[in-house]
Amino acid sequence: MEASYSSSPSSSLIVSFFSLAVLATCTALFWFWTKFKSRKLPPGPVAVPIIGSFVWLTSSILKLEPVMKQLRRKYGPIMTIRLGFRTLIFVSSNTLMHEILVRKGAAFADRPPATAATRVITTNQHTITSGRYGPLWRVLRRNLVAEILHPARVESFREARLWVLTHLVQKLRSESDANGSVEAMEHFRFAMFSLLLFMCCGERLEEKAAREIETAQRAYIRNFVNLNVFVIFPRLGKWVFPNMWKEVIQVRRGQVEALLPLIKAREHSKRLQMISSSDHGAGRKCFKDAYIDSLLALEIPVDGGVRKLTYDEMVSLCSEFLNAGSDSTATALEWVMANVVKNKEVQAKLVKEIDEVVGEGGSGGTPRRRRRFVEEEELKKMPYLRAVVMEGLRRHPPLSYVLPHAVTEEVEINDGYVIPKGTTLNFSVASVATDEKIWKDPLEFKPERFMGANEEEAVDITGSKEIKMMPFGAGRRICPGLGLAMLHLEWFVANLVREFEWKTKKGEEVDLTERVEFTTIMENPLNVVLLPRNNNSKKDYC
C-alpha cells in the first residue's frame, strides 16, 4: 500500500513546476514591495505581478483613449499603469505637464528604451523623435534646425511651396469639375508629402516616383497603432507576435528600397559637383541645402570620437522627416478646413480679411491686378486667419498624446508623488484641449478666443510660460518644425479659402468624429463641393 502511494516522475515534475511558479510570484511581489514601499506613486488600477495592469487594457490595447478616459475619471489627472515590470505614468493636468516638461524638463527629456520594432524602424533609435536624450540627439536635432528649419533655409524653399500649392489647386479643381465633389484629405496628404520630399532630396520628382515613395512611407503609418503591441513585450515581441514582426521587416524593406536610391543619387551628384545653377529650370530643382545633403556631411559622436552616418541611419532620418512633417500637417489642415466648412460665418470672416489684405486694391491700397496667391509676408496682417489655425490645433490636435518621455532620475513632483527613474510618461494633449477649467465652451470652434481682449488670446503655443494647448509638445522635446508647420497651415488655408468657396454636398453635414491612427484623423474624411471664387485660367497660376 505504501509502495503504491509513492509519487511518479510526472507528478514530481508538476510539483516542482508549481513550486517554481509560487517562488516566482513571491519574488515578484517582494520585488514590487521593496521597490515601491517608500515611494508615493500616482494612483492607478491594481497591478498583478508579472502581468502588471495589462488586464485593464486588453479590451482596447490598440484603442487606448476610451480606456484612458474611464481611468482618468476614477484616478484623476495623473495615474500609474504597469505593463509587466514596466511602470507607465499618464498625465492629463496642464499644470503637472508644465512642471514635468518645462520646469523639470531636463530630467524628463529622455525616451524609453526601444522595442524590437522601434529598433528596426529607427536604426536603434538614431532619429530625433526616438533618440535618447544625449549628445547624439543634440547633434541630430541641431543639424535639422540649422540646415533645414532655419528661417533662411525655409525661405529658400519658397518656390517649392508655390509649386506644390499650384498643383494642389489644379488637382482640387480638376476632381471637382469631374466628380462634383472632392475628398480633400488625399490631396492634402500628397501635397504636404511632395513638399517635404522636395525639401528632403532637393528635386522635383515625377508624380509616379513620388507616389511610390509615399506608398512605402504610408505602410509604416498604417501599421503604427498595431506596432504598439510590442510595448507589452519590448524584447520578446518578435517571438510573441511573429506575424506582426514580419510586417515590421517588410515595412523597413520598403523604406530602404524607396529612400536609399535617393540618398545614393544625391551623394553621387555631390561627388561629381553636379549641383549648380545650371540645374535651375531643367525640370529638376536642386538645392545645396536639401536635408539629405546635411546628413551626408554630418558627423555624429561615438566612443569619444565621431563618424559619418550609415546609409541605414540616413534612411531612418529621411523617413522620420517625411512622416513627421507631412502627415501631421495634412491632418491638421483637414481638421481646420472641416471646421471652416461647418462654420459658414468663419469662412465668411476669413474671406473678408484676406480680401482686405490681398484684394483688388492690393496691399497698402495701391491699385493693381488681383493676385493669384496670398504672399507669405501678408500672413502677418491676418490675425483672424491665425486664430482659425490656432483654434483648429486646439480643438483637434493631430496627436492625442505626445511621444512618450522617460525620466533619467527619481523626481518628486508638487503633488507629493515620486516618479521613479526609468519610468515612461505619457501626456494627453487632447485632454488639455477640452478642459473646461482652461477653456470656455471647449468643444465649440471659436477662433475669437484667440483675438482681441479675450484672456485666451495670449496662449503660448510653445508652452514655455503655461500649457493651455500643446499640439507640438512642450519643453526640450518640443517639435522643432513648429514654425514651418504654422507657416504651411496658415499659407495653405489662406489660399485654399481665397481660391474656392468650400461647401458640403446638399443634405450632408461635416462629421467631426475622430479616429486614432498615426495621427487623430476624421472618421469620415472631409468631402466637399468647391466653387471657384474667380475664373482665372491655368496660365494665371503663380
Coordinates of C-alpha atoms in Angstrom, one line a residue:
M1 CA 0.0 0.0 0.0
E2 CA 2.8 2.4 0.9
A3 CA 4.7 1.5 -2.3
S4 CA 1.7 2.3 -4.4
Y5 CA 1.4 5.8 -2.8
S6 CA 4.9 6.8 -3.9
S7 CA 5.0 9.7 -6.4
S8 CA 5.6 9.2 -10.1
P9 CA 8.2 11.1 -12.1
S10 CA 5.4 13.2 -13.8
S11 CA 3.8 14.1 -10.5
S12 CA 7.2 15.2 -9.1
L13 CA 7.7 17.4 -12.2
I14 CA 4.3 19.0 -11.7
V15 CA 5.1 19.7 -8.0
S16 CA 8.4 21.2 -9.0
F17 CA 6.9 23.4 -11.6
F18 CA 4.2 24.6 -9.2
S19 CA 6.8 25.3 -6.6
L20 CA 8.8 27.4 -9.1
A21 CA 5.7 29.3 -10.1
V22 CA 4.9 30.1 -6.4
L23 CA 8.5 31.1 -5.8
A24 CA 8.5 33.4 -8.9
T25 CA 5.2 35.0 -7.8
C26 CA 6.5 35.6 -4.3
T27 CA 9.8 37.0 -5.7
A28 CA 7.8 39.4 -7.9
L29 CA 5.7 40.5 -5.0
F30 CA 8.7 41.1 -2.9
W31 CA 10.4 43.0 -5.7
F32 CA 7.4 45.3 -6.2
W33 CA 7.1 45.8 -2.4
T34 CA 10.7 46.7 -1.8
K35 CA 10.9 48.8 -4.9
F36 CA 7.9 50.9 -4.2
K37 CA 7.2 50.7 -0.5
S38 CA 8.8 54.0 0.3
R39 CA 7.5 55.8 -2.8
K40 CA 4.2 57.5 -3.3
L41 CA 3.4 56.6 -6.9
P42 CA 0.4 58.2 -8.5
P43 CA -2.8 56.1 -8.1
G44 CA -3.9 53.6 -10.7
P45 CA -5.5 50.2 -11.4
V46 CA -4.3 47.2 -9.3
A47 CA -1.2 45.7 -10.8
V48 CA -0.9 41.9 -11.0
P49 CA 2.7 40.6 -10.6
I50 CA 4.3 39.8 -13.9
I51 CA 1.2 40.8 -15.9
G52 CA 1.0 44.3 -14.4
S53 CA -2.1 46.4 -15.2
F54 CA -2.4 44.8 -18.7
V55 CA -5.7 43.3 -17.8
W56 CA -7.2 46.8 -17.7
L57 CA -6.1 47.4 -21.2
T58 CA -6.7 44.1 -23.0
S59 CA -10.1 45.2 -24.3
S60 CA -8.6 48.0 -26.3
I61 CA -4.8 48.0 -26.2
L62 CA -5.0 49.3 -29.8
K63 CA -7.7 51.9 -28.9
L64 CA -6.2 53.3 -25.8
E65 CA -8.0 56.7 -25.4
P66 CA -11.5 55.3 -24.5
V67 CA -10.0 53.3 -21.7
M68 CA -7.8 56.2 -20.5
K69 CA -10.9 58.4 -20.2
Q70 CA -12.6 55.9 -17.9
L71 CA -9.4 55.6 -15.8
R72 CA -9.0 59.4 -15.6
R73 CA -12.5 59.7 -14.2
K74 CA -11.6 57.2 -11.5
Y75 CA -8.0 58.0 -10.6
G76 CA -7.6 61.7 -11.6
P77 CA -5.2 63.7 -13.7
I78 CA -2.1 61.6 -13.0
M79 CA -2.1 57.8 -12.7
T80 CA 0.2 54.8 -12.8
I81 CA -0.3 51.7 -15.0
R82 CA 2.1 48.8 -15.1
L83 CA 2.8 46.5 -18.1
G84 CA 4.9 43.6 -16.8
F85 CA 7.8 45.2 -15.0
R86 CA 7.5 48.5 -16.8
T87 CA 5.9 51.5 -15.0
L88 CA 3.9 53.9 -17.1
I89 CA 2.5 57.2 -15.8
F90 CA -0.2 59.1 -17.7
V91 CA -0.6 62.8 -17.2
S92 CA -3.7 64.9 -18.2
S93 CA -3.2 68.0 -16.0
N94 CA -1.8 71.1 -17.7
T95 CA -0.1 72.3 -14.5
L96 CA 1.6 69.0 -14.0
M97 CA 2.6 68.9 -17.6
H98 CA 4.3 72.3 -17.3
E99 CA 6.1 71.2 -14.1
I100 CA 7.3 68.0 -15.7
L101 CA 8.1 69.1 -19.3
V102 CA 9.2 72.6 -18.7
R103 CA 10.3 73.4 -15.1
K104 CA 11.9 70.0 -14.6
G105 CA 12.3 69.2 -18.3
A106 CA 16.0 68.1 -18.1
A107 CA 15.1 65.0 -16.0
F108 CA 12.1 64.1 -18.2
A109 CA 13.7 64.6 -21.7
D110 CA 14.7 61.0 -22.4
R111 CA 12.9 58.4 -24.4
P112 CA 12.0 54.9 -23.2
P113 CA 14.2 52.0 -24.4
A114 CA 13.2 51.0 -27.9
T115 CA 11.0 48.0 -28.6
A116 CA 12.2 45.4 -31.1
A117 CA 10.1 47.1 -33.8
T118 CA 11.3 50.6 -33.0
R119 CA 14.9 49.5 -33.1
V120 CA 14.4 48.3 -36.7
I121 CA 12.4 51.3 -37.9
T122 CA 14.7 53.9 -36.3
T123 CA 18.1 52.0 -36.7
N124 CA 18.4 51.6 -32.9
Q125 CA 17.0 55.0 -32.0
H126 CA 19.2 57.0 -34.4
T127 CA 16.4 59.5 -35.1
I128 CA 15.4 62.8 -33.5
T129 CA 12.0 61.6 -32.2
S130 CA 13.1 58.3 -30.9
G131 CA 16.7 59.2 -29.8
R132 CA 17.8 59.0 -26.2
Y133 CA 18.5 62.4 -24.6
G134 CA 22.2 63.0 -25.0
P135 CA 25.0 64.0 -27.4
L136 CA 23.7 62.1 -30.4
W137 CA 20.2 63.5 -30.1
R138 CA 21.6 67.1 -29.8
V139 CA 23.7 66.7 -32.9
L140 CA 20.8 65.3 -35.0
R141 CA 18.3 67.9 -33.8
R142 CA 20.8 70.8 -34.2
N143 CA 21.5 69.7 -37.8
L144 CA 17.8 69.7 -38.7
V145 CA 17.2 73.1 -37.1
A146 CA 20.3 74.8 -38.6
E147 CA 20.3 73.2 -42.0
I148 CA 16.6 73.0 -42.9
L149 CA 14.4 74.8 -40.4
H150 CA 16.4 78.0 -40.1
P151 CA 14.4 80.9 -41.5
A152 CA 16.9 81.5 -44.3
R153 CA 16.6 77.8 -45.3
V154 CA 12.8 77.9 -45.1
E155 CA 12.8 80.9 -47.4
S156 CA 15.0 79.1 -49.9
F157 CA 12.1 76.6 -50.4
R158 CA 9.5 79.3 -51.2
E159 CA 9.4 78.4 -54.9
A160 CA 8.7 74.7 -53.9
R161 CA 5.7 75.8 -51.8
L162 CA 4.4 77.8 -54.8
W163 CA 4.8 74.7 -57.0
V164 CA 3.0 72.4 -54.5
L165 CA 0.2 74.9 -54.0
T166 CA -0.3 75.3 -57.7
H167 CA -0.6 71.6 -58.3
L168 CA -2.9 71.1 -55.3
V169 CA -5.3 73.8 -56.5
Q170 CA -5.2 72.3 -60.0
K171 CA -5.9 68.8 -58.7
L172 CA -8.8 70.0 -56.5
R173 CA -10.3 72.0 -59.4
S174 CA -10.0 69.0 -61.8
E175 CA -11.6 66.5 -59.5
S176 CA -14.3 68.9 -58.5
D177 CA -15.2 69.5 -62.2
A178 CA -15.1 65.8 -62.9
N179 CA -17.0 64.4 -59.9
G180 CA -18.9 67.3 -58.4
S181 CA -17.2 66.9 -55.0
V182 CA -13.7 66.2 -53.7
E183 CA -12.4 64.1 -50.8
A184 CA -9.8 66.6 -49.7
M185 CA -7.5 64.6 -47.4
E186 CA -5.8 62.5 -50.1
H187 CA -4.9 65.7 -52.0
F188 CA -3.7 67.5 -48.8
R189 CA -1.6 64.5 -47.8
F190 CA 0.1 64.2 -51.1
A191 CA 0.7 67.9 -51.3
M192 CA 2.4 68.0 -47.9
F193 CA 4.4 64.9 -48.7
S194 CA 5.6 66.3 -52.1
L195 CA 6.7 69.5 -50.3
L196 CA 8.6 67.6 -47.6
L197 CA 10.1 65.2 -50.2
F198 CA 11.4 68.2 -52.2
M199 CA 13.0 69.6 -49.0
C200 CA 14.5 66.2 -48.3
C201 CA 16.1 65.3 -51.6
G202 CA 16.2 68.7 -53.4
E203 CA 14.4 67.5 -56.5
R204 CA 11.1 67.7 -58.2
L205 CA 10.4 64.1 -58.7
E206 CA 7.9 62.8 -61.2
E207 CA 4.5 62.2 -59.6
K208 CA 4.7 58.4 -60.2
A209 CA 8.0 58.2 -58.4
A210 CA 6.8 60.5 -55.5
R211 CA 3.7 58.3 -55.0
E212 CA 5.8 55.1 -54.9
I213 CA 7.8 56.7 -52.1
E214 CA 4.7 57.9 -50.3
T215 CA 3.2 54.3 -50.5
A216 CA 6.3 52.9 -48.8
Q217 CA 6.1 55.6 -46.1
R218 CA 2.4 55.1 -45.5
A219 CA 2.9 51.4 -44.9
Y220 CA 4.6 52.4 -41.6
I221 CA 1.8 54.9 -40.8
R222 CA -0.9 52.3 -41.4
N223 CA 0.8 49.9 -39.0
F224 CA 1.8 52.4 -36.4
V225 CA -1.1 51.7 -33.9
N226 CA -0.7 47.9 -34.3
L227 CA 3.0 48.2 -33.6
N228 CA 2.2 49.4 -30.1
V229 CA 1.7 45.7 -29.1
F230 CA 5.5 45.5 -28.9
V231 CA 5.4 47.7 -25.8
I232 CA 3.9 44.8 -23.9
F233 CA 6.9 42.6 -24.6
P234 CA 9.7 45.1 -25.6
R235 CA 12.4 42.4 -26.2
L236 CA 10.3 39.3 -26.8
G237 CA 7.8 40.9 -29.2
K238 CA 9.1 39.4 -32.4
W239 CA 8.6 35.9 -31.0
V240 CA 5.3 36.6 -29.3
F241 CA 3.9 38.4 -32.4
P242 CA 5.6 36.7 -35.3
N243 CA 3.2 37.8 -38.0
M244 CA 3.4 41.4 -36.8
W245 CA 7.2 41.1 -36.8
K246 CA 7.1 40.0 -40.5
E247 CA 5.2 43.2 -41.2
V248 CA 7.9 45.3 -39.4
I249 CA 10.6 43.8 -41.6
Q250 CA 8.5 44.3 -44.7
V251 CA 7.8 47.9 -43.8
R252 CA 11.5 48.5 -43.2
R253 CA 12.5 46.9 -46.5
G254 CA 10.0 49.2 -48.3
Q255 CA 11.6 52.3 -46.7
V256 CA 15.1 51.2 -47.7
E257 CA 14.1 50.4 -51.3
A258 CA 12.3 53.8 -51.6
L259 CA 14.8 56.1 -50.0
L260 CA 18.2 54.6 -50.4
P261 CA 18.4 55.3 -54.1
L262 CA 17.6 59.0 -53.5
I263 CA 20.4 59.2 -50.9
K264 CA 22.9 57.5 -53.2
A265 CA 21.9 59.6 -56.2
R266 CA 22.3 62.8 -54.1
E267 CA 25.7 61.6 -52.9
H268 CA 26.8 60.8 -56.4
S269 CA 25.6 64.3 -57.6
K270 CA 27.6 66.0 -54.9
R271 CA 30.7 63.9 -55.7
L272 CA 30.6 64.9 -59.3
Q273 CA 29.8 68.5 -58.4
M274 CA 26.5 68.4 -60.3
I275 CA 24.6 70.8 -58.0
S276 CA 25.0 74.1 -59.7
S277 CA 22.9 77.0 -61.0
S278 CA 22.7 75.2 -64.4
D279 CA 20.2 72.8 -62.9
H280 CA 17.6 75.5 -62.5
G281 CA 14.8 75.4 -64.9
A282 CA 15.7 71.9 -66.2
G283 CA 12.7 70.2 -64.6
R284 CA 14.8 69.1 -61.6
K285 CA 15.1 71.8 -59.0
C286 CA 18.2 71.2 -56.9
F287 CA 19.2 73.0 -53.7
K288 CA 22.5 72.7 -51.8
D289 CA 20.6 72.8 -48.6
A290 CA 18.4 69.7 -49.0
Y291 CA 18.1 67.5 -45.9
I292 CA 20.0 64.6 -47.5
D293 CA 23.0 66.9 -48.2
S294 CA 23.2 67.8 -44.5
L295 CA 23.0 64.1 -43.5
L296 CA 25.8 63.2 -45.9
A297 CA 28.0 65.8 -44.3
L298 CA 27.0 65.2 -40.7
E299 CA 29.4 63.6 -38.2
I300 CA 27.9 62.0 -35.1
P301 CA 29.6 61.4 -31.7
V302 CA 30.7 57.8 -30.9
D303 CA 33.1 56.4 -28.3
G304 CA 34.9 59.7 -27.7
G305 CA 35.2 60.4 -31.5
V306 CA 33.0 61.0 -34.5
R307 CA 31.8 59.1 -37.5
K308 CA 29.6 59.5 -40.6
L309 CA 26.0 58.3 -40.6
T310 CA 25.4 54.9 -42.2
Y311 CA 23.0 54.5 -45.1
D312 CA 20.6 52.8 -42.8
E313 CA 20.6 55.7 -40.3
M314 CA 20.1 58.2 -43.2
V315 CA 17.1 56.2 -44.4
S316 CA 15.6 56.3 -40.9
L317 CA 16.2 60.1 -40.6
C318 CA 14.7 60.8 -44.0
S319 CA 11.7 58.6 -43.2
E320 CA 11.2 60.4 -40.0
F321 CA 11.4 63.8 -41.7
L322 CA 8.8 62.8 -44.3
N323 CA 6.3 61.2 -42.0
A324 CA 6.5 63.7 -39.1
G325 CA 6.4 66.8 -41.4
S326 CA 3.7 65.7 -43.8
D327 CA 1.1 63.5 -42.2
S328 CA 0.6 65.7 -39.1
T329 CA 0.3 68.9 -41.1
A330 CA -2.1 67.3 -43.6
T331 CA -4.2 66.0 -40.7
A332 CA -4.3 69.5 -39.1
L333 CA -5.2 71.1 -42.5
E334 CA -8.1 68.8 -43.0
W335 CA -9.5 69.5 -39.5
V336 CA -9.1 73.3 -40.0
M337 CA -10.9 73.1 -43.3
A338 CA -13.6 70.8 -41.9
N339 CA -14.4 73.5 -39.3
V340 CA -14.3 76.2 -41.9
V341 CA -16.9 74.3 -44.0
K342 CA -19.0 73.5 -40.9
N343 CA -19.0 77.1 -39.7
K344 CA -20.0 79.4 -42.6
E345 CA -19.5 82.5 -40.6
V346 CA -15.9 81.6 -40.0
Q347 CA -15.3 81.1 -43.8
A348 CA -17.0 84.4 -44.5
K349 CA -14.8 86.3 -42.0
L350 CA -11.7 84.6 -43.5
V351 CA -12.6 85.7 -47.0
K352 CA -13.3 89.2 -45.8
E353 CA -9.9 89.5 -44.0
I354 CA -8.0 88.0 -46.9
D355 CA -9.7 90.3 -49.5
E356 CA -8.9 93.4 -47.3
V357 CA -5.2 92.5 -47.4
V358 CA -4.8 91.0 -50.8
G359 CA -7.9 92.1 -52.8
E360 CA -8.4 94.3 -55.8
G361 CA -6.6 97.2 -54.3
G362 CA -3.6 95.1 -53.2
S363 CA -1.6 95.7 -50.1
G364 CA -1.4 99.3 -48.8
G365 CA -4.3 100.4 -51.0
T366 CA -2.1 100.5 -54.2
P367 CA -4.3 99.5 -57.2
R368 CA -3.0 96.5 -59.1
R369 CA -4.2 93.3 -60.8
R370 CA -5.8 90.7 -58.5
R371 CA -3.0 88.4 -57.4
R372 CA -3.5 84.6 -57.7
F373 CA -2.0 83.6 -54.3
V374 CA -1.6 85.2 -50.9
E375 CA 2.0 86.0 -50.3
E376 CA 3.7 84.7 -47.2
E377 CA 4.6 88.2 -45.9
E378 CA 0.9 89.1 -45.9
L379 CA 0.1 86.4 -43.4
K380 CA 1.2 88.7 -40.6
K381 CA -1.6 91.1 -41.4
M382 CA -4.3 88.3 -41.0
P383 CA -4.9 87.8 -37.2
Y384 CA -8.2 86.0 -37.8
L385 CA -6.5 83.5 -40.1
R386 CA -4.0 82.7 -37.4
A387 CA -6.8 82.4 -34.8
V388 CA -8.6 79.9 -37.1
V389 CA -5.5 77.8 -37.4
M390 CA -4.8 78.0 -33.6
E391 CA -8.4 77.0 -32.8
G392 CA -8.1 74.1 -35.2
L393 CA -5.0 72.9 -33.5
R394 CA -6.6 73.3 -30.1
R395 CA -9.8 71.6 -30.9
H396 CA -8.3 68.8 -33.0
P397 CA -4.6 68.3 -32.1
P398 CA -3.1 65.9 -34.7
L399 CA -1.7 63.7 -31.9
S400 CA -3.8 62.7 -28.8
Y401 CA -0.6 62.1 -26.9
V402 CA 2.9 63.4 -27.4
L403 CA 5.5 60.7 -27.9
P404 CA 6.5 59.0 -24.6
H405 CA 9.1 60.6 -22.3
A406 CA 11.3 58.8 -19.8
V407 CA 12.8 60.1 -16.6
T408 CA 16.5 59.8 -16.0
E409 CA 16.5 60.1 -12.2
E410 CA 14.0 59.8 -9.4
V411 CA 11.9 63.0 -9.2
E412 CA 9.3 64.2 -6.7
I413 CA 6.6 66.5 -8.1
N414 CA 4.5 69.1 -6.4
D415 CA 1.6 66.8 -5.6
G416 CA 3.9 64.7 -3.5
Y417 CA 4.2 61.8 -5.9
V418 CA 7.5 60.2 -6.7
I419 CA 8.4 59.4 -10.3
P420 CA 11.0 56.5 -10.2
K421 CA 14.0 56.5 -12.5
G422 CA 13.3 54.8 -15.9
T423 CA 9.5 55.4 -15.7
T424 CA 7.8 56.1 -19.0
L425 CA 5.4 59.1 -19.0
N426 CA 2.6 59.9 -21.5
F427 CA 1.0 63.3 -21.8
S428 CA -2.6 63.7 -23.0
V429 CA -2.7 66.6 -25.5
A430 CA -6.4 66.1 -26.2
S431 CA -7.5 66.2 -22.5
V432 CA -5.9 69.7 -22.1
A433 CA -7.6 71.0 -25.2
T434 CA -11.0 70.1 -23.9
D435 CA -10.5 71.0 -20.2
E436 CA -13.3 73.3 -19.0
K437 CA -11.0 74.7 -16.4
I438 CA -8.8 76.1 -19.1
W439 CA -11.3 76.8 -22.0
K440 CA -14.8 78.2 -22.0
D441 CA -17.0 76.0 -24.1
P442 CA -14.1 73.8 -25.1
L443 CA -16.0 71.7 -27.6
E444 CA -17.0 74.7 -29.6
F445 CA -15.0 76.0 -32.5
K446 CA -14.4 79.7 -31.6
P447 CA -11.4 81.4 -33.3
E448 CA -12.4 84.6 -31.5
R449 CA -11.0 83.1 -28.3
F450 CA -7.5 83.9 -29.7
M451 CA -8.3 87.5 -30.6
G452 CA -8.9 90.9 -29.0
A453 CA -9.1 91.3 -25.3
N454 CA -10.0 87.7 -24.6
E455 CA -7.9 86.2 -21.8
E456 CA -7.2 83.2 -24.0
E457 CA -5.6 85.4 -26.6
A458 CA -2.2 85.3 -25.1
V459 CA -1.8 81.5 -25.4
D460 CA 1.8 80.5 -25.8
I461 CA 1.8 77.6 -28.3
T462 CA 5.2 76.5 -27.1
G463 CA 4.0 76.1 -23.5
S464 CA 7.1 77.7 -22.1
K465 CA 5.1 80.0 -19.7
E466 CA 1.9 78.0 -19.3
I467 CA 0.4 75.0 -21.0
K468 CA -3.1 75.6 -22.3
M469 CA -2.6 73.6 -25.5
M470 CA 0.5 71.8 -26.9
P471 CA -0.1 70.4 -30.4
F472 CA 3.7 70.4 -30.9
G473 CA 4.6 69.1 -27.5
A474 CA 6.5 71.3 -24.9
G475 CA 9.9 71.6 -23.2
R476 CA 13.1 70.2 -24.6
R477 CA 11.4 67.7 -26.8
I478 CA 9.0 70.2 -28.5
C479 CA 8.7 69.7 -32.2
P480 CA 11.5 71.6 -34.0
G481 CA 9.3 72.0 -37.0
L482 CA 6.7 74.2 -35.2
G483 CA 7.4 77.3 -37.2
L484 CA 7.4 75.5 -40.5
A485 CA 4.1 73.8 -39.7
M486 CA 2.4 77.0 -38.8
L487 CA 3.7 78.7 -42.0
H488 CA 2.3 75.8 -44.1
L489 CA -1.0 75.7 -42.3
E490 CA -1.7 79.5 -42.4
W491 CA -0.5 79.9 -46.0
F492 CA -2.4 76.9 -47.4
V493 CA -5.6 77.7 -45.5
A494 CA -5.5 81.3 -46.8
N495 CA -5.0 80.4 -50.4
L496 CA -7.5 77.5 -50.4
V497 CA -10.2 79.7 -48.9
R498 CA -9.3 82.5 -51.3
E499 CA -9.4 80.2 -54.3
F500 CA -12.6 78.3 -53.5
E501 CA -15.9 78.5 -51.7
W502 CA -16.0 75.3 -49.6
K503 CA -19.4 73.7 -49.1
T504 CA -20.8 70.3 -48.2
K505 CA -22.9 68.4 -50.7
K506 CA -26.6 69.2 -50.4
G507 CA -28.2 67.4 -47.5
E508 CA -24.9 66.4 -45.9
E509 CA -23.1 67.7 -42.8
V510 CA -19.5 67.7 -41.7
D511 CA -18.9 64.8 -39.3
L512 CA -16.2 65.6 -36.7
T513 CA -16.0 62.1 -35.3
E514 CA -12.3 61.2 -34.6
R515 CA -10.4 58.1 -35.2
V516 CA -6.9 57.4 -33.9
E517 CA -4.2 56.1 -36.3
F518 CA -0.7 57.5 -36.7
T519 CA -2.5 60.9 -36.1
T520 CA -6.0 61.6 -34.9
I521 CA -7.9 61.7 -38.2
M522 CA -11.5 62.2 -39.3
E523 CA -13.6 59.0 -39.1
N524 CA -15.4 60.2 -42.2
P525 CA -13.0 62.1 -44.4
L526 CA -13.9 65.6 -45.5
N527 CA -15.9 65.5 -48.7
V528 CA -16.7 68.9 -50.2
V529 CA -18.1 70.8 -53.1
L530 CA -15.7 73.5 -54.4
L531 CA -16.9 76.6 -56.1
P532 CA -14.2 78.7 -57.7
R533 CA -14.2 82.3 -56.5
N534 CA -12.8 83.6 -59.8
N535 CA -12.4 82.3 -63.3
N536 CA -8.6 82.7 -63.7
S537 CA -7.3 80.2 -66.2
K538 CA -4.5 77.8 -65.6
K539 CA -1.9 80.2 -67.1
D540 CA -2.6 82.6 -64.3
Y541 CA -1.2 80.3 -61.6
C542 CA 2.0 81.7 -60.0

